[in-house]
Amino acid sequence: MLQIGFIKANKEKVIEGLKKRNINDFAILDEAIQLDEERKATQTELNTLQAESNQISKEIGMLFKQGKRDEADVLKAKVGAGKERTKALEHKMSELEEKIENLLLQVPNVPHPSVPSGTTEEDNEVHRAWPGALPVLPDDALPHWELASKYNLFSLELGTKIAGAGFPLYRGKGAKLQRALISFFLDENTAVGYEEIQPPHLVNEATARATGQLPDKEGQMYYVTKDDLYLLPTAEVPVTNIYRDEILKPEDLPIKMTAYTPCFRREAGSYGAHVRGLNRVHQFDKVEIVRMEHPDNSYAALDEMVEHVAGILDKLELPYRILRLCGGDIGFTSALTFDFEIYSAAQKRWLEVSSVSNFENFQSNRLKLRFKEDKKTKLAHTLNGSALALARIVAGLLENNQTAEGIKIPKALQPYTGFAVID
RNA sequence: GGAGAGAUGGCAGAGCUGGUUUAAUGCACUGGUCUUGAAAACCAGCGUACGUUAACGCGUACCGGGGGUUCGAAUCCCUCUCUCUCCGCCA
């Protein structure tokens, strides 16, 4: 959520940014600013009234102590008169505050100047192309879902039997590969200073609200009605919320955390082509990295995260490219996002495996994550990224590394799997 | 799931027979005095949000959340949430 004060002071900049997101109606900004003016005027009047009332109440207290009941009664009547007006103003205040918040919730983050304009994923800019030739497989190469049955690695049918469509069941070397990747990713992340976190997998409403899943993306989360809890769509949600409502010292920053969790997504309405196998599922495993940064340092941190994720993909020997998302494709809360896509030689298409974003203070404003500097409290910047999402990495590994002798496991992963080939 | 106790500023902890409490006190923290330096001692400062002001300030709200009684609520009432203790069940 943007701050109303920021919008007021930087209206032109905000409008320029929102245009990149293909938004052309800015009436909402003016409305919010106007309501905020009204709010201020209301508060001034209310506070004056309250100050008077407080003053008189104090006098009544003193008169009572001196036993001057009659004089006290006179004052009592005087205060009583203003009460209705106070009530009305209080009511108006909370109404205005709610209206303003509802408007601000509809305004997405202002994209970073480097975000290219565009409307769809077609307009994303290739930030770093794969330098070598893309791997080419023989014509009889299999997609990962067929490799899975050939080597008995996972079963979508059994997952469907037990839970429903989109809940894969991994088994044998397929299950071991999952566990190996999770450990490998966590070790890579902790090696460069991310603290490992194991958060709850269910979150309450306040948590989902603070990271922006609510009220907007309600339909994307699984909801446990009986206990009023949500299954987490990404580890970003619980991990970021560790620092909800906190005021840090500058030296506490940066905060670097990593967490493995399963991720649950209803993916309502996303059916059709390209959803076969592990390409799009309701439950998948992901290792996430989250950072809280000083505003001056957040873009350097973003670059560092991008290089870190690239390094992991290098170790996995997967061909990948990095995209700078355009204004039309960038997330609601993000100021700048880089997507990582690996090339699946069997499907002959790119698969998104990581999304690394700087939210600047858009998220911390909701979170109320601040730090104190020069006696002022300021909002910190938050960033996060996948390092990495499992299902599609597995798809790419299986497909690209298939040979007549079986599926080769990259060297870096072998200490974790305990085997070098799936056959 | 049952019974009881509780929730106060970074922490500990008073206040809880409603009215100079502007939330005491201690610890921690920050600045200063002293010291070669440090410790100790002493002095001062030390919450958040919003409004107002050129600024110093001033005002308002906040004692788990929400609502109520009252001229006035940390204090009384209602309600929700959470924590602790005991019992039950249990990986």
XYZ file of N, CA and C in Angstrom, chain A residues 187-359:
519
model
N 20.928 -25.090 1.805
C 22.361 -24.980 2.095
C 22.997 -23.845 1.298
N 22.586 -23.718 0.036
C 23.113 -22.626 -0.793
C 22.742 -21.275 -0.166
N 21.535 -21.177 0.330
C 21.058 -19.897 0.874
C 21.697 -19.576 2.224
N 21.769 -20.577 3.099
C 22.359 -20.310 4.414
C 23.854 -20.023 4.288
N 24.473 -20.585 3.238
C 25.916 -20.374 3.044
C 26.233 -18.903 2.797
N 25.295 -18.149 2.280
C 25.547 -16.720 2.047
C 24.774 -15.852 3.035
N 24.436 -16.442 4.196
C 23.967 -15.607 5.295
C 22.473 -15.526 5.520
N 21.694 -16.310 4.794
C 20.254 -16.311 5.071
C 19.972 -17.235 6.257
N 19.210 -16.742 7.203
C 18.860 -17.567 8.362
C 17.733 -18.516 7.987
N 17.898 -19.776 8.341
C 16.867 -20.749 7.982
C 15.691 -20.669 8.953
N 14.494 -20.623 8.377
C 13.258 -20.498 9.154
C 12.333 -21.650 8.792
N 11.682 -22.209 9.807
C 10.591 -23.145 9.545
C 9.306 -22.550 10.098
N 8.535 -21.926 9.257
C 7.339 -21.226 9.741
C 6.129 -22.153 9.784
N 5.049 -21.706 10.440
C 3.784 -22.436 10.339
C 3.323 -22.449 8.884
N 2.592 -23.488 8.528
C 2.101 -23.599 7.156
C 0.699 -23.043 6.995
N 0.101 -22.679 8.126
C -1.192 -22.007 8.086
C -1.018 -20.627 8.706
N -1.744 -19.672 8.162
C -1.590 -18.305 8.657
C -2.956 -17.696 8.945
N -2.963 -16.750 9.873
C -4.226 -16.096 10.218
C -4.491 -14.900 9.305
N -5.625 -14.288 9.544
C -6.060 -13.222 8.649
C -5.122 -12.018 8.688
N -4.692 -11.648 9.880
C -3.827 -10.467 10.019
C -2.543 -10.659 9.218
N -2.022 -11.886 9.231
C -0.804 -12.189 8.494
C -1.025 -12.080 6.993
N -2.098 -12.690 6.525
C -2.381 -12.661 5.086
C -2.657 -11.239 4.613
N -3.212 -10.446 5.492
C -3.523 -9.059 5.166
C -2.250 -8.229 5.037
N -1.322 -8.477 5.931
C -0.113 -7.650 5.981
C 0.764 -7.835 4.748
N 0.789 -9.011 4.167
C 1.607 -9.206 2.974
C 0.795 -9.032 1.700
N -0.483 -8.688 1.847
C -1.247 -8.282 0.669
C -2.063 -9.375 0.000
N -2.096 -10.589 0.592
C -2.916 -11.640 0.005
C -4.399 -11.317 0.193
N -4.685 -10.695 1.321
C -6.037 -10.230 1.585
C -6.027 -8.708 1.513
N -7.096 -8.093 1.105
C -8.353 -8.726 0.706
C -8.388 -9.162 -0.750
N -7.284 -8.919 -1.468
C -7.330 -9.015 -2.927
C -7.400 -10.439 -3.477
N -6.462 -11.282 -3.017
C -6.306 -12.593 -3.663
C -6.923 -13.709 -2.838
N -8.017 -13.394 -2.214
C -8.678 -14.335 -1.336
C -8.930 -15.680 -2.030
N -9.384 -15.610 -3.268
C -9.764 -16.824 -3.988
C -8.599 -17.720 -4.335
N -7.376 -17.211 -4.214
C -6.216 -18.011 -4.582
C -5.725 -18.884 -3.432
N -6.224 -18.620 -2.227
C -5.723 -19.375 -1.077
C -6.740 -20.411 -0.616
N -6.225 -21.504 -0.110
C -7.097 -22.476 0.550
C -7.428 -21.927 1.933
N -8.678 -22.085 2.332
C -9.154 -21.454 3.560
C -9.778 -22.510 4.473
N -9.294 -22.576 5.689
C -9.836 -23.507 6.675
C -10.903 -22.772 7.465
N -12.137 -23.005 7.117
C -13.214 -22.184 7.675
C -13.366 -22.368 9.178
N -13.240 -23.593 9.619
C -13.531 -23.870 11.008
C -12.622 -23.113 11.976
N -11.375 -22.924 11.559
C -10.424 -22.238 12.436
C -9.998 -20.885 11.889
N -10.607 -20.485 10.769
C -10.320 -19.177 10.210
C -8.833 -19.007 9.876
N -8.288 -19.992 9.189
C -6.870 -19.961 8.821
C -6.705 -20.226 7.323
N -5.608 -19.707 6.779
C -5.329 -19.887 5.363
C -4.089 -20.754 5.174
N -4.130 -21.659 4.199
C -2.929 -22.411 3.840
C -2.033 -21.477 3.057
N -0.748 -21.521 3.353
C 0.080 -20.488 2.773
C 0.357 -20.729 1.294
N 0.308 -19.642 0.500
C 0.580 -19.733 -0.929
C 2.073 -19.646 -1.229
N 2.824 -19.131 -0.279
C 4.271 -19.006 -0.412
C 4.845 -18.713 0.973
N 6.087 -19.108 1.193
C 6.732 -18.866 2.490
C 6.919 -17.375 2.749
N 6.842 -16.603 1.693
C 6.948 -15.157 1.845
C 5.986 -14.650 2.913
N 4.799 -15.234 2.951
C 3.755 -14.723 3.839
C 4.136 -14.858 5.320
N 4.391 -16.054 5.828
C 4.744 -16.150 7.247
C 6.103 -15.535 7.569
N 7.066 -15.683 6.679
C 8.423 -15.216 6.985
C 8.475 -13.692 7.025
N 7.851 -13.048 6.076
C 7.827 -11.588 6.080
C 7.124 -11.078 7.327
N 6.075 -11.797 7.744
C 5.284 -11.359 8.896
C 6.006 -11.485 10.233
N 7.148 -12.140 10.235
C 7.938 -12.169 11.465
C 8.195 -10.733 11.914
N 8.356 -9.843 10.959
C 8.708 -8.461 11.277
C 7.535 -7.506 11.130
N 6.329 -8.046 11.207
C 5.155 -7.178 11.212
C 5.162 -6.347 12.488
N 4.867 -5.047 12.357
C 4.720 -4.195 13.533
C 5.986 -4.091 14.359
N 7.115 -3.963 13.689
C 8.387 -3.864 14.402
C 9.090 -2.568 14.036
N 9.828 -2.058 15.014
C 10.706 -0.922 14.745
C 12.130 -1.375 15.032
N 12.940 -1.400 13.993
C 14.289 -1.928 14.125
C 15.304 -0.800 14.259
N 16.513 -1.190 14.679
C 17.618 -0.243 14.631
C 18.297 -0.405 13.270
N 18.901 0.674 12.777
C 19.539 0.569 11.452
C 20.526 -0.591 11.388
N 21.206 -0.859 12.516
C 22.219 -1.918 12.475
C 21.599 -3.314 12.420
N 20.280 -3.416 12.651
C 19.617 -4.712 12.505
C 19.513 -5.111 11.035
N 19.587 -4.118 10.148
C 19.434 -4.370 8.714
C 20.785 -4.679 8.090
N 20.884 -5.492 7.063
C 19.749 -6.195 6.478
C 19.380 -7.453 7.269
N 18.138 -7.864 7.124
C 17.695 -9.133 7.656
C 17.524 -10.080 6.479
N 18.155 -11.242 6.592
C 18.109 -12.204 5.484
C 17.599 -13.534 6.019
N 16.527 -14.027 5.406
C 15.922 -15.276 5.874
C 15.601 -16.178 4.690
N 15.640 -17.460 4.953
C 15.243 -18.419 3.925
C 14.369 -19.479 4.575
N 13.426 -19.991 3.803
C 12.534 -21.002 4.357
C 12.055 -21.942 3.265
N 12.018 -23.219 3.618
C 11.349 -24.172 2.754
C 9.930 -24.370 3.275
N 8.951 -24.330 2.391
C 7.589 -24.721 2.745
C 6.925 -25.306 1.504
N 5.932 -26.159 1.720
C 5.037 -26.442 0.607
C 4.210 -25.188 0.345
N 3.770 -25.023 -0.887
C 2.951 -23.867 -1.232
C 1.638 -24.365 -1.801
N 0.557 -23.781 -1.345
C -0.771 -24.229 -1.762
C -1.471 -23.128 -2.539
N -1.882 -23.451 -3.755
C -2.556 -22.440 -4.564
C -3.748 -23.050 -5.272
N -4.864 -22.370 -5.128
C -6.077 -22.913 -5.735
C -6.026 -22.799 -7.245
N -5.296 -21.800 -7.760
C -5.159 -21.617 -9.204
C -6.518 -21.663 -9.876
N -7.471 -21.019 -9.246
C -8.829 -21.023 -9.788
C -8.838 -20.405 -11.173
N -9.397 -21.100 -12.083
C -9.577 -20.557 -13.421
C -8.408 -20.718 -14.369
N -7.295 -21.291 -13.917
C -6.163 -21.404 -14.824
C -6.037 -22.813 -15.373
N -6.840 -23.088 -16.356
C -6.740 -24.391 -17.007
C -6.383 -24.189 -18.462
N -6.230 -25.269 -19.194
C -5.923 -25.146 -20.602
C -4.547 -25.690 -20.914
N -3.954 -25.171 -21.979
C -2.669 -25.686 -22.434
C -1.589 -25.401 -21.397
N -0.505 -26.122 -21.469
C 0.687 -25.858 -20.662
C 0.488 -26.126 -19.176
N -0.539 -26.824 -18.809
C -0.689 -27.106 -17.394
C -0.479 -28.587 -17.114
N 0.042 -29.316 -18.064
C 0.251 -30.746 -17.860
C 1.385 -30.998 -16.882
N 1.373 -32.191 -16.321
C 2.476 -32.610 -15.459
C 2.663 -31.661 -14.287
N 3.909 -31.272 -14.037
C 4.219 -30.439 -12.883
C 4.232 -28.954 -13.235
N 3.809 -28.629 -14.460
C 3.903 -27.226 -14.872
C 3.062 -26.315 -13.994
N 1.873 -26.800 -13.586
C 1.034 -25.983 -12.715
C 0.239 -26.904 -11.805
N 0.515 -26.819 -10.512
C -0.125 -27.732 -9.555
C -0.631 -26.950 -8.346
N -1.464 -27.595 -7.543
C -2.042 -26.930 -6.372
C -1.100 -26.941 -5.180
N -0.229 -27.940 -5.153
C 0.747 -28.005 -4.066
C 2.126 -28.234 -4.654
N 3.036 -27.360 -4.316
C 4.414 -27.561 -4.754
C 5.357 -27.078 -3.673
N 6.597 -27.497 -3.774
C 7.583 -27.131 -2.763
C 8.415 -25.971 -3.259
N 8.747 -25.094 -2.331
C 9.539 -23.940 -2.728
C 10.431 -23.522 -1.572
N 11.626 -23.103 -1.924
C 12.512 -22.483 -0.940
C 12.567 -21.009 -1.287
N 12.266 -20.184 -0.304
C 12.123 -18.752 -0.531
C 13.241 -17.997 0.186
N 13.646 -16.889 -0.384
C 14.536 -15.981 0.349
C 13.819 -14.644 0.534
N 13.962 -14.084 1.740
C 13.290 -12.830 2.089
C 14.319 -11.892 2.704
N 14.254 -10.642 2.323
C 15.182 -9.663 2.906
C 14.460 -8.396 3.330
N 14.918 -7.837 4.460
C 14.511 -6.508 4.880
C 15.748 -5.631 4.760
N 15.588 -4.510 4.066
C 16.758 -3.705 3.740
C 16.546 -2.222 4.040
N 17.650 -1.540 4.257
C 17.626 -0.081 4.297
C 17.283 0.404 2.881
N 16.409 1.419 2.777
C 15.999 1.879 1.448
C 17.174 2.192 0.518
N 18.249 2.713 1.067
C 19.397 3.057 0.218
C 20.044 1.827 -0.397
N 19.770 0.674 0.171
C 20.511 -0.521 -0.227
C 19.669 -1.557 -0.959
N 18.377 -1.269 -1.130
C 17.497 -2.360 -1.577
C 17.771 -2.798 -3.008
N 18.177 -1.875 -3.864
C 18.419 -2.300 -5.250
C 19.738 -3.048 -5.408
N 20.705 -2.692 -4.577
C 21.929 -3.496 -4.556
C 21.603 -4.900 -4.064
N 20.712 -4.965 -3.078
C 20.302 -6.271 -2.545
C 19.576 -7.084 -3.613
N 18.742 -6.410 -4.396
C 18.023 -7.110 -5.467
C 19.004 -7.722 -6.459
N 20.010 -6.941 -6.856
C 21.022 -7.459 -7.772
C 21.721 -8.670 -7.175
N 22.032 -8.559 -5.881
C 22.719 -9.658 -5.203
C 21.862 -10.916 -5.209
N 20.560 -10.745 -4.989
C 19.661 -11.902 -4.987
C 19.598 -12.541 -6.374
N 19.565 -11.701 -7.394
C 19.508 -12.216 -8.767
C 20.770 -13.041 -9.067
N 21.916 -12.505 -8.661
C 23.160 -13.241 -8.916
C 23.197 -14.548 -8.124
N 22.641 -14.509 -6.939
C 22.618 -15.704 -6.104
C 21.783 -16.802 -6.751
N 20.611 -16.445 -7.213
C 19.737 -17.435 -7.852
C 20.390 -17.950 -9.131
N 21.006 -17.046 -9.891
C 21.689 -17.457 -11.117
C 22.784 -18.477 -10.800
N 23.496 -18.232 -9.688
C 24.564 -19.145 -9.294
C 24.046 -20.545 -8.992
N 22.866 -20.609 -8.377
C 22.292 -21.925 -8.065
C 21.925 -22.654 -9.357
N 21.329 -21.928 -10.285
C 20.961 -22.558 -11.563
C 22.205 -23.003 -12.323
N 23.276 -22.219 -12.213
C 24.539 -22.627 -12.840
C 24.989 -23.964 -12.272
N 24.901 -24.092 -10.950
C 25.351 -25.345 -10.326
C 24.476 -26.511 -10.756
N 23.226 -26.234 -11.052
C 22.330 -27.308 -11.498
C 22.480 -27.581 -12.991
N 23.321 -26.763 -13.643
C 23.616 -26.941 -15.069
C 22.362 -26.866 -15.921
N 21.467 -25.982 -15.518
C 20.241 -25.794 -16.303
C 20.367 -24.508 -17.129
N 19.968 -24.556 -18.401
C 19.980 -23.335 -19.206
C 18.841 -22.416 -18.762
N 19.158 -21.153 -18.554
C 18.119 -20.249 -18.071
C 18.295 -18.855 -18.659
N 17.237 -18.083 -18.563
C 17.316 -16.672 -18.939
C 16.628 -15.855 -17.851
N 17.004 -14.589 -17.803
C 16.430 -13.700 -16.792
C 15.637 -12.615 -17.507
N 14.405 -12.439 -17.070
C 13.533 -11.433 -17.674
C 13.303 -10.287 -16.708
N 13.254 -9.105 -17.259
C 12.810 -7.939 -16.490
C 11.350 -7.729 -16.851
N 10.485 -7.933 -15.874
C 9.059 -7.911 -16.176
C 8.578 -6.519 -16.575
N 7.694 -6.479 -17.543
C 7.145 -5.211 -18.010
C 6.008 -4.754 -17.102
N 5.588 -3.535 -17.293
C 4.567 -2.943 -16.431
C 3.274 -3.728 -16.395
N 2.964 -4.412 -17.483
C 1.716 -5.149 -17.536
C 1.789 -6.498 -16.842
N 3.000 -7.001 -16.658
C 3.148 -8.357 -16.121
C 3.636 -8.371 -14.677
N 4.123 -7.225 -14.221
C 4.705 -7.137 -12.889
C 3.594 -7.251 -11.830
N 3.946 -7.822 -10.688
C 2.952 -8.027 -9.635
C 2.448 -6.719 -9.041
N 1.279 -6.779 -8.448
C 0.620 -5.614 -7.861
C 1.501 -4.890 -6.857
N 2.225 -5.669 -6.034
C 2.973 -5.073 -4.926
C 4.425 -4.749 -5.281
N 4.858 -5.170 -6.455
C 6.274 -5.083 -6.778
C 6.628 -3.791 -7.492
N 7.858 -3.307 -7.233
C 8.373 -2.151 -7.962
C 9.260 -2.616 -9.110
N 9.920 -3.733 -8.920
C 10.783 -4.287 -9.969
C 10.907 -5.785 -9.741
N 10.669 -6.559 -10.791
C 10.728 -8.015 -10.676
C 11.556 -8.615 -11.792
N 12.446 -9.530 -11.403
C 13.152 -10.348 -12.382
C 12.627 -11.773 -12.292
N 12.255 -12.330 -13.425
C 11.832 -13.723 -13.477
C 12.954 -14.570 -14.043
N 13.110 -15.751 -13.468
C 14.044 -16.726 -14.026
C 13.242 -17.809 -14.739
N 13.663 -18.148 -15.939
C 13.012 -19.223 -16.662
C 14.069 -20.228 -17.114
N 13.796 -21.492 -16.890
C 14.708 -22.519 -17.408
C 14.122 -23.063 -18.700
N 15.016 -23.549 -19.547
C 14.548 -24.058 -20.831
C 14.306 -25.553 -20.741
N 13.084 -25.944 -21.055
C 12.766 -27.361 -21.097
C 12.916 -27.846 -22.531
N 13.924 -28.666 -22.752
C 14.236 -29.088 -24.117
C 13.185 -30.043 -24.663
N 12.532 -30.768 -23.780
C 11.521 -31.715 -24.260
C 10.212 -30.999 -24.584
N 9.849 -30.015 -23.764
C 8.615 -29.272 -24.050
C 8.875 -28.124 -25.015
N 10.178 -27.883 -25.222
C 10.613 -26.778 -26.091
C 9.978 -25.456 -25.671
N 10.007 -25.188 -24.378
C 9.493 -23.902 -23.895
C 10.189 -23.529 -22.594
N 10.045 -22.255 -22.235
C 10.659 -21.750 -21.019
C 9.692 -21.913 -19.854
N 10.228 -22.339 -18.704
C 9.406 -22.532 -17.523
C 9.875 -21.596 -16.411
N 8.948 -20.838 -15.814
C 9.322 -19.911 -14.756
C 9.658 -20.693 -13.492
N 10.840 -20.450 -12.938
C 11.223 -21.148 -11.710
C 11.522 -20.195 -10.554
N 11.636 -18.920 -10.854
C 11.917 -17.987 -9.769
C 11.454 -16.601 -10.144
N 11.059 -15.860 -9.123
C 10.622 -14.496 -9.304
C 11.255 -13.715 -8.164
N 12.070 -12.740 -8.505
C 12.798 -11.995 -7.477
C 12.361 -10.531 -7.553
N 11.877 -10.008 -6.436
C 11.247 -8.682 -6.486
C 11.707 -7.765 -5.374
N 11.702 -6.476 -5.704
C 11.845 -5.441 -4.686
C 10.488 -4.761 -4.525
N 9.970 -4.770 -3.321
C 8.672 -4.153 -3.062
C 8.833 -2.738 -2.527
